Amino acid sequence: MNRPLRVLFIAQVFPYPLDSGPKIRAYYVLRYLASRHRVTLVAFLTHPRERRYVDHLASFCEAIYPVERPHSLWREEAAMARSLLTGRPFMIERHFDAEMARLVESLAAEGRYDLIHVDQVKVAQYALGIEGIPRVIDKHNAYALVLKGVAGVDPSPLRRLVARFDWRRMARYEGMLCRIFDGVVAVTDTDRDALLRFSGDNRPIPVIPIAIDCEAIRPVHRRAGGRDILILGSLFYPPNVDGAVWFAREIFPWVRAEVPDARLLLVGGRPAPGVVALGRENGVAVTGYVEDLQPYLEQTAVMAVPLRFGSGMRVKILNGLTWGLPMVSTSVGCEGIGVTPERDILLADTPEAFAHQVVRVLRDRRLADALSANGRRLAEQRYDWRVLYPRWDEVYAHALGSGDWTQHRKDTGKTVENSTSSPVPHQDGFGGLCSGRRRGTAALCPYKLR
């Protein structure tokens, strides 16, 4: 490949700020691709606070098209009705948006793009009808496995019923995508194996783990004598909800019996009602979304990842390693991450065993410090995006059928090293939303058209 590609990058989430796993995955892949290609980003905006970060993304994307998609009950009901009528998975219908569909169709029709990059299964639908442009999908997880877990343990009978029907439909849908897309990437071996089963195809699915930025994220200076146990994540996401409730109800009482002044902090956006209710229990605090995690990280004695089901990689564990926080996780929680138990992390899968591991960290400062140092070292050596994401070159080359890209850095004049994270300037209001940088033309801005 002798020139930078023009890439249309379709994202389910607006990939900044870096306050969730899907955003972190999308952001650093985007950073890497933009260091070598000319990338146009199309992404949903689900919260007004995301608007202020468009200028930051515009510093390395050629054009940005944000599409507003606020959460609403009527959208959920309409998606359920469409799912019943079409037979498509509810979670796919839930992410259908007519404006997004028109925008992607319009951009693809211009004939400027060499490749379409789809970030997550729920927005793959916008690339399905596009022909003549190679398509690659980044599968953050095998989502059918998540739904299968919901069907087994969710406390809501309605959600269990929906998931029971939906996980099989999602498996068929994901299998179809694997057969028709020109490139499919998984983040763990477990997900890859599941996707191969779903597709019934023997085409290889490469594994590129999720990565973080060890240069930008410094180790946390933990306060001595802390007793706070941190559970971090999107507290509306079913695996996180189940894990938080399981820990608070079945594990935390064991911990408090041994360490009476221990405190449980549940930090994450949009906490589900079952999580909010935990805040009424003794020693438990539910914060909701916080803009600045640093004060909570500094007072954390141990980070807990009590997940019992799910798919993909838990970015919270990568973050915990990078922050240098001692961690206790279930086997499911650290799936796909090359940790060594008792060196980098402590593992347990039953309430009593999990509580025992947490108490070990709370009582043994030397153990906590060793886990902290070893975890940080692992993150630096194996999970920095500059180490992992050059593998995307091979994925693109395979999708395009173009073979060797050994001259690509020289051809593009860009390097990974000169595209490290930069501070995000403060931006008020709508400044920078129409931040297209297309040479010789004005960028379409959905906000101006409304």
PDB file of C-alpha atoms in Angstrom, residues 237-341:
ATOM      1  CA  TYR A 237     -24.540  -2.867  31.981  1.00  0.00           C
ATOM      2  CA  PRO A 238     -26.034  -6.219  33.069  1.00  0.00           C
ATOM      3  CA  PRO A 239     -22.765  -8.024  33.929  1.00  0.00           C
ATOM      4  CA  ASN A 240     -21.656  -5.042  36.038  1.00  0.00           C
ATOM      5  CA  VAL A 241     -25.042  -4.760  37.754  1.00  0.00           C
ATOM      6  CA  ASP A 242     -25.031  -8.450  38.621  1.00  0.00           C
ATOM      7  CA  GLY A 243     -21.458  -8.266  39.892  1.00  0.00           C
ATOM      8  CA  ALA A 244     -22.098  -5.208  42.071  1.00  0.00           C
ATOM      9  CA  VAL A 245     -25.199  -6.742  43.665  1.00  0.00           C
ATOM     10  CA  TRP A 246     -23.467 -10.103  44.154  1.00  0.00           C
ATOM     11  CA  PHE A 247     -20.489  -8.470  45.861  1.00  0.00           C
ATOM     12  CA  ALA A 248     -22.544  -6.171  48.087  1.00  0.00           C
ATOM     13  CA  ARG A 249     -24.990  -8.855  49.192  1.00  0.00           C
ATOM     14  CA  GLU A 250     -22.897 -12.023  49.340  1.00  0.00           C
ATOM     15  CA  ILE A 251     -19.223 -11.012  49.627  1.00  0.00           C
ATOM     16  CA  PHE A 252     -19.072  -7.685  51.448  1.00  0.00           C
ATOM     17  CA  PRO A 253     -20.638  -9.030  54.684  1.00  0.00           C
ATOM     18  CA  TRP A 254     -17.772 -11.556  54.916  1.00  0.00           C
ATOM     19  CA  VAL A 255     -15.270  -8.719  54.439  1.00  0.00           C
ATOM     20  CA  ARG A 256     -16.894  -6.521  57.093  1.00  0.00           C
ATOM     21  CA  ALA A 257     -16.844  -9.387  59.560  1.00  0.00           C
ATOM     22  CA  GLU A 258     -13.036  -9.358  59.314  1.00  0.00           C
ATOM     23  CA  VAL A 259     -12.440  -5.648  58.601  1.00  0.00           C
ATOM     24  CA  PRO A 260     -15.327  -3.697  60.192  1.00  0.00           C
ATOM     25  CA  ASP A 261     -14.216  -0.312  58.843  1.00  0.00           C
ATOM     26  CA  ALA A 262     -14.090  -1.499  55.207  1.00  0.00           C
ATOM     27  CA  ARG A 263     -16.157   0.593  52.811  1.00  0.00           C
ATOM     28  CA  LEU A 264     -17.555  -0.331  49.380  1.00  0.00           C
ATOM     29  CA  LEU A 265     -17.580   2.321  46.639  1.00  0.00           C
ATOM     30  CA  LEU A 266     -19.684   1.695  43.508  1.00  0.00           C
ATOM     31  CA  VAL A 267     -18.572   4.226  40.891  1.00  0.00           C
ATOM     32  CA  GLY A 268     -20.088   4.413  37.407  1.00  0.00           C
ATOM     33  CA  GLY A 269     -22.704   6.044  35.243  1.00  0.00           C
ATOM     34  CA  ARG A 270     -26.460   5.457  35.151  1.00  0.00           C
ATOM     35  CA  PRO A 271     -26.666   2.993  38.078  1.00  0.00           C
ATOM     36  CA  ALA A 272     -29.568   0.565  37.748  1.00  0.00           C
ATOM     37  CA  PRO A 273     -32.283   0.653  40.446  1.00  0.00           C
ATOM     38  CA  GLY A 274     -30.872  -2.489  42.023  1.00  0.00           C
ATOM     39  CA  VAL A 275     -27.475  -0.805  42.344  1.00  0.00           C
ATOM     40  CA  VAL A 276     -28.927   2.453  43.681  1.00  0.00           C
ATOM     41  CA  ALA A 277     -30.686   0.451  46.402  1.00  0.00           C
ATOM     42  CA  LEU A 278     -27.321  -0.859  47.611  1.00  0.00           C
ATOM     43  CA  GLY A 279     -26.397   2.661  48.689  1.00  0.00           C
ATOM     44  CA  ARG A 280     -28.846   2.336  51.575  1.00  0.00           C
ATOM     45  CA  GLU A 281     -26.847  -0.515  53.077  1.00  0.00           C
ATOM     46  CA  ASN A 282     -24.268   0.015  55.800  1.00  0.00           C
ATOM     47  CA  GLY A 283     -20.793   0.797  54.477  1.00  0.00           C
ATOM     48  CA  VAL A 284     -21.849   1.059  50.814  1.00  0.00           C
ATOM     49  CA  ALA A 285     -21.707   4.262  48.727  1.00  0.00           C
ATOM     50  CA  VAL A 286     -23.065   4.616  45.167  1.00  0.00           C
ATOM     51  CA  THR A 287     -21.656   7.707  43.428  1.00  0.00           C
ATOM     52  CA  GLY A 288     -23.069   7.505  39.909  1.00  0.00           C
ATOM     53  CA  TYR A 289     -20.988   9.099  37.159  1.00  0.00           C
ATOM     54  CA  VAL A 290     -17.998  11.153  38.305  1.00  0.00           C
ATOM     55  CA  GLU A 291     -15.993  13.538  36.120  1.00  0.00           C
ATOM     56  CA  ASP A 292     -12.750  13.029  38.054  1.00  0.00           C
ATOM     57  CA  LEU A 293     -11.841   9.538  39.257  1.00  0.00           C
ATOM     58  CA  GLN A 294      -8.548  10.533  40.853  1.00  0.00           C
ATOM     59  CA  PRO A 295      -9.806  11.169  44.421  1.00  0.00           C
ATOM     60  CA  TYR A 296     -11.568   7.789  44.438  1.00  0.00           C
ATOM     61  CA  LEU A 297      -8.517   5.981  43.061  1.00  0.00           C
ATOM     62  CA  GLU A 298      -6.205   7.514  45.654  1.00  0.00           C
ATOM     63  CA  GLN A 299      -8.325   6.258  48.535  1.00  0.00           C
ATOM     64  CA  THR A 300      -8.776   2.773  47.038  1.00  0.00           C
ATOM     65  CA  ALA A 301      -7.143  -0.053  48.977  1.00  0.00           C
ATOM     66  CA  VAL A 302      -8.317  -2.792  46.604  1.00  0.00           C
ATOM     67  CA  MET A 303     -10.238  -2.830  43.327  1.00  0.00           C
ATOM     68  CA  ALA A 304     -12.792  -5.623  42.956  1.00  0.00           C
ATOM     69  CA  VAL A 305     -13.981  -7.106  39.640  1.00  0.00           C
ATOM     70  CA  PRO A 306     -16.732  -9.555  40.714  1.00  0.00           C
ATOM     71  CA  LEU A 307     -18.089 -10.459  37.270  1.00  0.00           C
ATOM     72  CA  ARG A 308     -19.919 -13.756  36.859  1.00  0.00           C
ATOM     73  CA  PHE A 309     -20.675 -13.578  33.127  1.00  0.00           C
ATOM     74  CA  GLY A 310     -19.825 -11.517  30.075  1.00  0.00           C
ATOM     75  CA  SER A 311     -17.688 -11.437  26.964  1.00  0.00           C
ATOM     76  CA  GLY A 312     -14.759  -9.469  25.633  1.00  0.00           C
ATOM     77  CA  MET A 313     -12.054  -7.936  27.820  1.00  0.00           C
ATOM     78  CA  ARG A 314     -12.690  -6.012  31.015  1.00  0.00           C
ATOM     79  CA  VAL A 315     -10.979  -2.697  30.373  1.00  0.00           C
ATOM     80  CA  LYS A 316     -11.387  -1.881  34.069  1.00  0.00           C
ATOM     81  CA  ILE A 317      -8.731  -4.528  34.742  1.00  0.00           C
ATOM     82  CA  LEU A 318      -6.366  -2.969  32.195  1.00  0.00           C
ATOM     83  CA  ASN A 319      -6.971   0.389  33.839  1.00  0.00           C
ATOM     84  CA  GLY A 320      -6.420  -1.112  37.281  1.00  0.00           C
ATOM     85  CA  LEU A 321      -3.105  -2.602  36.152  1.00  0.00           C
ATOM     86  CA  THR A 322      -2.049   0.721  34.657  1.00  0.00           C
ATOM     87  CA  TRP A 323      -3.069   2.669  37.758  1.00  0.00           C
ATOM     88  CA  GLY A 324      -1.158   0.202  39.905  1.00  0.00           C
ATOM     89  CA  LEU A 325      -4.179  -0.746  42.010  1.00  0.00           C
ATOM     90  CA  PRO A 326      -4.197  -4.104  43.817  1.00  0.00           C
ATOM     91  CA  MET A 327      -7.060  -6.147  42.362  1.00  0.00           C
ATOM     92  CA  VAL A 328      -9.220  -9.140  43.163  1.00  0.00           C
ATOM     93  CA  SER A 329     -11.243 -10.623  40.291  1.00  0.00           C
ATOM     94  CA  THR A 330     -13.254 -13.641  39.290  1.00  0.00           C
ATOM     95  CA  SER A 331     -11.876 -15.897  36.566  1.00  0.00           C
ATOM     96  CA  VAL A 332     -14.498 -14.482  34.188  1.00  0.00           C
ATOM     97  CA  GLY A 333     -13.491 -10.931  35.070  1.00  0.00           C
ATOM     98  CA  CYS A 334      -9.900 -11.302  33.889  1.00  0.00           C
ATOM     99  CA  GLU A 335     -10.686 -13.498  30.884  1.00  0.00           C
ATOM    100  CA  GLY A 336      -8.518 -12.654  27.895  1.00  0.00           C
ATOM    101  CA  ILE A 337      -5.901 -10.770  29.933  1.00  0.00           C
ATOM    102  CA  GLY A 338      -2.526 -12.417  30.494  1.00  0.00           C
ATOM    103  CA  VAL A 339      -2.338 -11.997  34.255  1.00  0.00           C
ATOM    104  CA  THR A 340      -0.576 -14.434  36.566  1.00  0.00           C
ATOM    105  CA  PRO A 341      -2.606 -15.136  39.734  1.00  0.00           C
TER     106      PRO A 341
END
